[in-house]
Amino acid sequence: MPNSARLRPFLDKLMARTILTEAEQAVVLSLPGTPQQLSAHEGFVQRGEAESSACLVVDGLCAKVVNTLGGNRQITGFYIAGDLPNPHSVMLPNAPTALQAISPAQVLRIAHSELRRIASTHPGIGEALSRDATCEADISAEWIVNLGAREAKSRVAHLLCEMAVRYGKAAEGSFEFEFPATQEIIGAATGLSSVHVNRTLKVLREEGCVEMTGKCVRVPDWRKLQECAEFDNTYLQMHEPMRFSPI
Amino acid sequence: MPNSARLRPFLDKLMARTILTEAEQAVVLSLPGTPQQLSAHEGFVQRGEAESSACLVVDGLCAKVVNTLGGNRQITGFYIAGDLPNPHSVMLPNAPTALQAISPAQVLRIAHSELRRIASTHPGIGEALSRDATCEADISAEWIVNLGAREAKSRVAHLLCEMAVRYGKAAEGSFEFEFPATQEIIGAATGLSSVHVNRTLKVLREEGCVEMTGKCVRVPDWRKLQECAEFDNTYLQMHEPMRFSPI
DNA sequence: CGGACTATTGATTTGCGTCAAAGATTGTGG
DNA sequence: CCACAATCTTTGACGCAAATCAATAGTCCG
């Protein structure tokens, strides 16, 4: 698998939000990086570790994980193909939170120096990276709302809505997508116990909102699920690509 | 009050994390902007509104507020003098969340075009702004952990720890600082009811961790409060300023 | 001095966690 | 291709942390 293929979903994601010239697109696809294969549950960035490269998710599901002193575990974000979980390590090399693969996954390590180089040489790329980081921040804010202001049913439903949109599978009516997270992982992301996630999924299933069997999420009625989740996808900023920097 | 005085805390905050040249410092202090006086509870950015300027907090306490359809209110971040609550509006002009003053406050509206101009003209400033946004993201991640993985006592204590450090008042032993938030506001930030915040503060007071009377927070023993909060301030990145861009 | 927030405290309810144990899946090695 | 272990899911019983309801005191401001 050539690196350009690994970088493809990343470029697609950037271009969903930012207009890039042909030249800039080519530069992104020619980024040098080292691929790394990960098995499920394997960590690939440790908390506090000084990094010299950022990790692009090529395939699989990854997550940012924090272990509290109280012995609890909290997932603060999920990352799928095309996501750059730690772009901020370019600015602050000491990772404040660990990263790990949830399912078997592949990441591409890209040197900070390379990212800095293409961002400063090509204003459109710099802009795209900034805009991407901004969207991540908006997602974090939504997670805060989810954890602080919604009950279990809405929390789980909201997470599934977000993932449906990010996987690009959300559509009017019914659809399904793969989300390889166990109920315990969903619990770690929503601040619920795995037992309660189970009960919650049961209710959602009985109400005809979602069905989860293994890694497969079936949404029989997108509108219904969104209502149950109080989901408003504007925060994911998947509308029109834009650009401020001169071409 | 000249604008340069309004911009001073902003520059100080940038320089706490990023090395800026004399010239760059002067450029920041000479940013043009329109001051706006706000009374308590007054909103100054509405959800969904297209902005052409970013708001710098000059004085007072402001917050990012989200109202859920379920009728709940969640604060996703606090902003004090020197903070730029919506830097991301430069990249995504449509604010996903509303901003409002919690106490009487003053903000300075700075045009996006000006921020873009100085960021692209002066690499150090661009870097400082990026690094700042990165720190905001880390703070959001900590809030997710706070809401999802800690019990009431630690949550409230953690919030007070964070604010103590951000106000620059945290110090070994005892100290105090002003944090003009009511118990209801603290509840909206920690995902608790105001009644339970009250009970929690009572326990914290009895244990000698913090005392809150009105807007004044007294910390009799900084170490004790941090332990109770499971607080680890590395995420606030208040160590050594750094710089990657050429001078 | 009165009206409107804000803080405090008690009584009661409830959503969710914890413990425990029984099925269902998945994957791996023989 | 089967068998067995490991992991994941499901369900029940019970307890607790925090919400809600309600009513009393401060406190601030016009």
mmCIF file of N, CA and C in Angstrom, chain A residues 166-242:
data_model
loop_
_atom_site.group_PDB
_atom_site.id
_atom_site.type_symbol
_atom_site.label_atom_id
_atom_site.label_comp_id
_atom_site.label_asym_id
_atom_site.label_seq_id
_atom_site.Cartn_x
_atom_site.Cartn_y
_atom_site.Cartn_z
ATOM 1 N N ARG A 166 -19.776 11.118 10.961
ATOM 2 C CA ARG A 166 -18.339 11.140 10.686
ATOM 3 C C ARG A 166 -17.921 10.000 9.761
ATOM 4 N N TYR A 167 -18.574 8.869 9.855
ATOM 5 C CA TYR A 167 -18.280 7.772 8.926
ATOM 6 C C TYR A 167 -18.869 8.057 7.545
ATOM 7 N N GLY A 168 -19.634 9.131 7.453
ATOM 8 C CA GLY A 168 -20.223 9.488 6.169
ATOM 9 C C GLY A 168 -21.358 8.564 5.761
ATOM 10 N N LYS A 169 -21.984 7.911 6.739
ATOM 11 C CA LYS A 169 -23.018 6.941 6.417
ATOM 12 C C LYS A 169 -24.428 7.450 6.710
ATOM 13 N N ALA A 170 -24.523 8.542 7.450
ATOM 14 C CA ALA A 170 -25.853 9.044 7.808
ATOM 15 C C ALA A 170 -26.637 9.427 6.559
ATOM 16 N N ALA A 171 -27.885 9.026 6.501
ATOM 17 C CA ALA A 171 -28.740 9.342 5.357
ATOM 18 C C ALA A 171 -30.191 9.269 5.808
ATOM 19 N N GLU A 172 -31.053 10.003 5.142
ATOM 20 C CA GLU A 172 -32.479 9.941 5.458
ATOM 21 C C GLU A 172 -32.958 8.499 5.475
ATOM 22 N N GLY A 173 -33.905 8.198 6.339
ATOM 23 C CA GLY A 173 -34.447 6.844 6.392
ATOM 24 C C GLY A 173 -33.547 5.908 7.162
ATOM 25 N N SER A 174 -33.268 4.729 6.594
ATOM 26 C CA SER A 174 -32.482 3.738 7.338
ATOM 27 C C SER A 174 -31.134 3.501 6.685
ATOM 28 N N PHE A 175 -30.189 3.079 7.482
ATOM 29 C CA PHE A 175 -28.845 2.761 6.985
ATOM 30 C C PHE A 175 -28.118 2.005 8.079
ATOM 31 N N GLU A 176 -26.923 1.566 7.783
ATOM 32 C CA GLU A 176 -26.121 0.955 8.832
ATOM 33 C C GLU A 176 -24.655 1.239 8.606
ATOM 34 N N PHE A 177 -23.867 1.088 9.673
ATOM 35 C CA PHE A 177 -22.427 1.325 9.553
ATOM 36 C C PHE A 177 -21.692 0.511 10.615
ATOM 37 N N GLU A 178 -20.376 0.394 10.408
ATOM 38 C CA GLU A 178 -19.546 -0.362 11.331
ATOM 39 C C GLU A 178 -18.935 0.569 12.359
ATOM 40 N N PHE A 179 -19.092 0.189 13.609
ATOM 41 C CA PHE A 179 -18.478 0.961 14.691
ATOM 42 C C PHE A 179 -17.978 -0.053 15.722
ATOM 43 N N PRO A 180 -16.698 -0.420 15.588
ATOM 44 C CA PRO A 180 -16.178 -1.546 16.362
ATOM 45 C C PRO A 180 -15.863 -1.200 17.813
ATOM 46 N N ALA A 181 -16.859 -0.741 18.554
ATOM 47 C CA ALA A 181 -16.663 -0.421 19.977
ATOM 48 C C ALA A 181 -17.535 -1.345 20.812
ATOM 49 N N THR A 182 -16.984 -1.867 21.883
ATOM 50 C CA THR A 182 -17.785 -2.696 22.784
ATOM 51 C C THR A 182 -18.640 -1.777 23.663
ATOM 52 N N GLN A 183 -19.543 -2.374 24.389
ATOM 53 C CA GLN A 183 -20.392 -1.586 25.264
ATOM 54 C C GLN A 183 -19.569 -0.933 26.365
ATOM 55 N N GLU A 184 -18.498 -1.574 26.726
ATOM 56 C CA GLU A 184 -17.640 -0.980 27.748
ATOM 57 C C GLU A 184 -16.957 0.272 27.205
ATOM 58 N N ILE A 185 -16.537 0.213 25.939
ATOM 59 C CA ILE A 185 -15.910 1.380 25.317
ATOM 60 C C ILE A 185 -16.924 2.518 25.196
ATOM 61 N N ILE A 186 -18.129 2.177 24.794
ATOM 62 C CA ILE A 186 -19.172 3.198 24.702
ATOM 63 C C ILE A 186 -19.417 3.814 26.074
ATOM 64 N N GLY A 187 -19.354 2.973 27.096
ATOM 65 C CA GLY A 187 -19.501 3.477 28.452
ATOM 66 C C GLY A 187 -18.374 4.433 28.834
ATOM 67 N N ALA A 188 -17.156 4.094 28.454
ATOM 68 C CA ALA A 188 -16.016 4.941 28.790
ATOM 69 C C ALA A 188 -16.103 6.286 28.073
ATOM 70 N N ALA A 189 -16.800 6.313 26.954
ATOM 71 C CA ALA A 189 -16.931 7.557 26.200
ATOM 72 C C ALA A 189 -18.109 8.396 26.688
ATOM 73 N N THR A 190 -19.132 7.732 27.218
ATOM 74 C CA THR A 190 -20.335 8.454 27.626
ATOM 75 C C THR A 190 -20.443 8.625 29.138
ATOM 76 N N GLY A 191 -19.447 8.170 29.867
ATOM 77 C CA GLY A 191 -19.484 8.312 31.313
ATOM 78 C C GLY A 191 -20.504 7.407 31.975
ATOM 79 N N LEU A 192 -20.780 6.257 31.349
ATOM 80 C CA LEU A 192 -21.744 5.308 31.910
ATOM 81 C C LEU A 192 -21.049 3.978 32.163
ATOM 82 N N SER A 193 -21.642 3.144 33.004
ATOM 83 C CA SER A 193 -21.089 1.813 33.199
ATOM 84 C C SER A 193 -21.508 0.944 32.016
ATOM 85 N N SER A 194 -20.737 -0.099 31.756
ATOM 86 C CA SER A 194 -21.057 -0.947 30.608
ATOM 87 C C SER A 194 -22.418 -1.602 30.800
ATOM 88 N N VAL A 195 -22.763 -1.915 32.027
ATOM 89 C CA VAL A 195 -24.071 -2.509 32.302
ATOM 90 C C VAL A 195 -25.191 -1.541 31.905
ATOM 91 N N HIS A 196 -24.991 -0.302 32.250
ATOM 92 C CA HIS A 196 -26.050 0.643 31.928
ATOM 93 C C HIS A 196 -26.110 0.962 30.440
ATOM 94 N N VAL A 197 -24.973 0.898 29.772
ATOM 95 C CA VAL A 197 -24.983 1.052 28.311
ATOM 96 C C VAL A 197 -25.825 -0.068 27.720
ATOM 97 N N ASN A 198 -25.634 -1.254 28.254
ATOM 98 C CA ASN A 198 -26.409 -2.391 27.755
ATOM 99 C C ASN A 198 -27.911 -2.150 27.904
ATOM 100 N N ARG A 199 -28.313 -1.744 29.073
ATOM 101 C CA ARG A 199 -29.740 -1.488 29.303
ATOM 102 C C ARG A 199 -30.247 -0.372 28.399
ATOM 103 N N THR A 200 -29.402 0.641 28.230
ATOM 104 C CA THR A 200 -29.792 1.779 27.406
ATOM 105 C C THR A 200 -29.978 1.366 25.954
ATOM 106 N N LEU A 201 -29.050 0.535 25.457
ATOM 107 C CA LEU A 201 -29.159 0.063 24.075
ATOM 108 C C LEU A 201 -30.428 -0.769 23.900
ATOM 109 N N LYS A 202 -30.779 -1.487 24.952
ATOM 110 C CA LYS A 202 -31.987 -2.289 24.885
ATOM 111 C C LYS A 202 -33.209 -1.390 24.686
ATOM 112 N N VAL A 203 -33.266 -0.329 25.474
ATOM 113 C CA VAL A 203 -34.381 0.619 25.348
ATOM 114 C C VAL A 203 -34.399 1.231 23.948
ATOM 115 N N LEU A 204 -33.226 1.661 23.473
ATOM 116 C CA LEU A 204 -33.138 2.282 22.149
ATOM 117 C C LEU A 204 -33.615 1.299 21.078
ATOM 118 N N ARG A 205 -33.288 0.037 21.264
ATOM 119 C CA ARG A 205 -33.688 -0.988 20.314
ATOM 120 C C ARG A 205 -35.207 -1.157 20.347
ATOM 121 N N GLU A 206 -35.741 -1.241 21.559
ATOM 122 C CA GLU A 206 -37.187 -1.427 21.702
ATOM 123 C C GLU A 206 -37.977 -0.246 21.136
ATOM 124 N N GLU A 207 -37.374 0.928 21.223
ATOM 125 C CA GLU A 207 -38.069 2.114 20.703
ATOM 126 C C GLU A 207 -37.843 2.289 19.210
ATOM 127 N N GLY A 208 -37.063 1.381 18.603
ATOM 128 C CA GLY A 208 -36.829 1.467 17.167
ATOM 129 C C GLY A 208 -35.886 2.583 16.762
ATOM 130 N N CYS A 209 -34.955 2.940 17.655
ATOM 131 C CA CYS A 209 -33.997 4.007 17.334
ATOM 132 C C CYS A 209 -32.709 3.467 16.733
ATOM 133 N N VAL A 210 -32.118 2.477 17.338
ATOM 134 C CA VAL A 210 -30.900 1.835 16.815
ATOM 135 C C VAL A 210 -30.862 0.389 17.250
ATOM 136 N N GLU A 211 -30.140 -0.396 16.476
ATOM 137 C CA GLU A 211 -29.833 -1.763 16.865
ATOM 138 C C GLU A 211 -28.349 -1.967 16.723
ATOM 139 N N MET A 212 -27.721 -2.451 17.760
ATOM 140 C CA MET A 212 -26.291 -2.737 17.670
ATOM 141 C C MET A 212 -26.072 -4.215 17.884
ATOM 142 N N THR A 213 -25.450 -4.850 16.916
ATOM 143 C CA THR A 213 -25.074 -6.247 17.091
ATOM 144 C C THR A 213 -23.618 -6.352 16.687
ATOM 145 N N GLY A 214 -22.782 -6.622 17.699
ATOM 146 C CA GLY A 214 -21.357 -6.653 17.422
ATOM 147 C C GLY A 214 -20.904 -5.261 17.001
ATOM 148 N N LYS A 215 -20.193 -5.182 15.891
ATOM 149 C CA LYS A 215 -19.683 -3.889 15.435
ATOM 150 C C LYS A 215 -20.650 -3.176 14.501
ATOM 151 N N CYS A 216 -21.759 -3.816 14.198
ATOM 152 C CA CYS A 216 -22.671 -3.229 13.219
ATOM 153 C C CYS A 216 -23.783 -2.426 13.876
ATOM 154 N N VAL A 217 -23.894 -1.177 13.464
ATOM 155 C CA VAL A 217 -24.948 -0.301 13.976
ATOM 156 C C VAL A 217 -26.011 -0.131 12.893
ATOM 157 N N ARG A 218 -27.237 -0.541 13.182
ATOM 158 C CA ARG A 218 -28.327 -0.367 12.227
ATOM 159 C C ARG A 218 -29.244 0.744 12.708
ATOM 160 N N VAL A 219 -29.451 1.717 11.844
ATOM 161 C CA VAL A 219 -30.349 2.824 12.184
ATOM 162 C C VAL A 219 -31.596 2.693 11.325
ATOM 163 N N PRO A 220 -32.718 2.264 11.897
ATOM 164 C CA PRO A 220 -33.932 2.067 11.096
ATOM 165 C C PRO A 220 -34.584 3.396 10.724
ATOM 166 N N ASP A 221 -34.365 4.418 11.534
ATOM 167 C CA ASP A 221 -35.013 5.713 11.269
ATOM 168 C C ASP A 221 -34.116 6.837 11.779
ATOM 169 N N TRP A 222 -33.409 7.415 10.838
ATOM 170 C CA TRP A 222 -32.408 8.434 11.171
ATOM 171 C C TRP A 222 -33.026 9.591 11.943
ATOM 172 N N ARG A 223 -34.196 10.022 11.494
ATOM 173 C CA ARG A 223 -34.833 11.167 12.134
ATOM 174 C C ARG A 223 -35.161 10.868 13.601
ATOM 175 N N LYS A 224 -35.675 9.674 13.817
ATOM 176 C CA LYS A 224 -36.047 9.259 15.164
ATOM 177 C C LYS A 224 -34.830 9.224 16.088
ATOM 178 N N LEU A 225 -33.734 8.673 15.570
ATOM 179 C CA LEU A 225 -32.521 8.596 16.388
ATOM 180 C C LEU A 225 -32.019 9.986 16.745
ATOM 181 N N GLN A 226 -32.024 10.872 15.773
ATOM 182 C CA GLN A 226 -31.562 12.234 16.028
ATOM 183 C C GLN A 226 -32.413 12.922 17.079
ATOM 184 N N GLU A 227 -33.710 12.726 17.023
ATOM 185 C CA GLU A 227 -34.588 13.354 18.003
ATOM 186 C C GLU A 227 -34.273 12.848 19.401
ATOM 187 N N CYS A 228 -34.131 11.551 19.481
ATOM 188 C CA CYS A 228 -33.844 10.938 20.767
ATOM 189 C C CYS A 228 -32.513 11.440 21.328
ATOM 190 N N ALA A 229 -31.589 11.786 20.423
ATOM 191 C CA ALA A 229 -30.253 12.203 20.831
ATOM 192 C C ALA A 229 -30.159 13.707 21.021
ATOM 193 N N GLU A 230 -31.201 14.434 20.655
ATOM 194 C CA GLU A 230 -31.131 15.900 20.599
ATOM 195 C C GLU A 230 -29.953 16.295 19.715
ATOM 196 N N PHE A 231 -29.817 15.579 18.614
ATOM 197 C CA PHE A 231 -28.633 15.749 17.761
ATOM 198 C C PHE A 231 -28.847 16.839 16.720
ATOM 199 N N ASP A 232 -27.888 17.752 16.668
ATOM 200 C CA ASP A 232 -27.913 18.822 15.670
ATOM 201 C C ASP A 232 -26.534 18.837 15.043
ATOM 202 N N ASN A 233 -26.444 18.335 13.825
ATOM 203 C CA ASN A 233 -25.104 18.069 13.281
ATOM 204 C C ASN A 233 -24.342 19.293 12.796
ATOM 205 N N THR A 234 -24.864 20.485 13.037
ATOM 206 C CA THR A 234 -24.132 21.651 12.530
ATOM 207 C C THR A 234 -22.721 21.729 13.119
ATOM 208 N N TYR A 235 -22.549 21.216 14.343
ATOM 209 C CA TYR A 235 -21.227 21.332 14.967
ATOM 210 C C TYR A 235 -20.159 20.552 14.229
ATOM 211 N N LEU A 236 -20.560 19.597 13.411
ATOM 212 C CA LEU A 236 -19.559 18.822 12.677
ATOM 213 C C LEU A 236 -19.086 19.537 11.407
ATOM 214 N N GLN A 237 -19.770 20.624 11.081
ATOM 215 C CA GLN A 237 -19.304 21.499 9.996
ATOM 216 C C GLN A 237 -19.058 20.756 8.698
ATOM 217 N N MET A 238 -20.045 19.957 8.284
ATOM 218 C CA MET A 238 -19.876 19.204 7.049
ATOM 219 C C MET A 238 -20.597 19.874 5.872
ATOM 220 N N HIS A 239 -20.653 21.194 5.866
ATOM 221 C CA HIS A 239 -21.399 21.843 4.778
ATOM 222 C C HIS A 239 -20.539 22.158 3.560
ATOM 223 N N GLU A 240 -20.190 23.414 3.407
ATOM 224 C CA GLU A 240 -19.466 23.826 2.207
ATOM 225 C C GLU A 240 -17.997 24.092 2.513
ATOM 226 N N PRO A 241 -17.077 23.563 1.716
ATOM 227 C CA PRO A 241 -15.671 23.926 1.921
ATOM 228 C C PRO A 241 -15.460 25.423 1.673
ATOM 229 N N MET A 242 -14.507 26.003 2.386
ATOM 230 C CA MET A 242 -14.250 27.437 2.221
ATOM 231 C C MET A 242 -12.751 27.693 2.161
#
